[in-house]
Coordinates of C-alpha atoms in Angstrom, one line a residue:
X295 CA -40.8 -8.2 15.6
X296 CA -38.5 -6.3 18.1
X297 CA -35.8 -9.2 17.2
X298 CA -35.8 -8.3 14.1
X299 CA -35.4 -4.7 14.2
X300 CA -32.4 -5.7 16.6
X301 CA -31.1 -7.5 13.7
X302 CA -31.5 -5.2 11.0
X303 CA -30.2 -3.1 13.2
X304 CA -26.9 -4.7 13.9
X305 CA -26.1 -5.7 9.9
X306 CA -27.1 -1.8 9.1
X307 CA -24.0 -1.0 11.7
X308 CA -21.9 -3.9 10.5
X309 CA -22.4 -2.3 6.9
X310 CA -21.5 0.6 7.7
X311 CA -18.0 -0.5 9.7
X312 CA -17.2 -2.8 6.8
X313 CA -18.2 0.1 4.0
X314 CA -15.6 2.6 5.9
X315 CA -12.9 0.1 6.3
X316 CA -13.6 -0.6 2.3
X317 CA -13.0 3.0 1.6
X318 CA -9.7 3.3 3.9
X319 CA -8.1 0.5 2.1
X320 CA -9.1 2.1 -1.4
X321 CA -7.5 4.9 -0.1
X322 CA -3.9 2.9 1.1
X323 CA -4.1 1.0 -1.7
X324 CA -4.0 4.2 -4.2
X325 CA -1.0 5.6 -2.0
X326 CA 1.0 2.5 -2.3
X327 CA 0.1 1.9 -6.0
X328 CA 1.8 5.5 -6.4
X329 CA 4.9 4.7 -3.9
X330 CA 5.5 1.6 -6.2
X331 CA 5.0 3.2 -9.1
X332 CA 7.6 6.3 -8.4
X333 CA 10.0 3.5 -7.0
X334 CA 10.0 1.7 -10.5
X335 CA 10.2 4.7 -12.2
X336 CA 13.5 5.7 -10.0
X337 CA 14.7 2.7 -10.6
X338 CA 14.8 2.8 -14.2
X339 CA 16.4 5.8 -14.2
X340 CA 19.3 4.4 -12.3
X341 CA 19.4 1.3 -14.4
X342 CA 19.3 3.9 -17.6
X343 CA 22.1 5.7 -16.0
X344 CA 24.4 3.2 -15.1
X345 CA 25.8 2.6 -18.6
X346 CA 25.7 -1.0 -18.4
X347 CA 26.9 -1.5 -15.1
X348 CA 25.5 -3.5 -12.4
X349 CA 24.8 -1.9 -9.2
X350 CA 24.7 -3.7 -5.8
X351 CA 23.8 -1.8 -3.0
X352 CA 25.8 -3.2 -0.1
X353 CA 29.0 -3.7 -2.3
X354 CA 32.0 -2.0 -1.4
X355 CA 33.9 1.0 -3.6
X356 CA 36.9 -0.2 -5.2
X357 CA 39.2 1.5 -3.3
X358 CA 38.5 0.1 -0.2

């Protein structure tokens, strides 16, 4: 009987662990969905800016 207390025991804990690391990765996962989201939406307004244009980032100005 006592092993199996032990055991119950021990998956309760390993619940637990698992359900918070569940709940920290919702959270990231919300923060990033919402850094990717503001990026695209950036990024559309630099594409709707650029009248026509293509834009490479480590290209050199013109007059250089």
């Amino acid at each position: 009987m006592q092993v199996l207390e032990e055991k119950i025991a021990h998956l309760i804990r390993i619940t637990e662990d698992l359900s918070e690391i569940v709940a920290r990765q919702e959270t990231e996962i919300a923060m990033l969905t919402r850094r990717v989201q503001m990026l695209m939406e950036r990024e559309a307004e630099r594409e709707a800016g650029a009248d026509g244009q293509v834009y490479i980032g480590d290209e050199r100005p013109p007059h250089w």
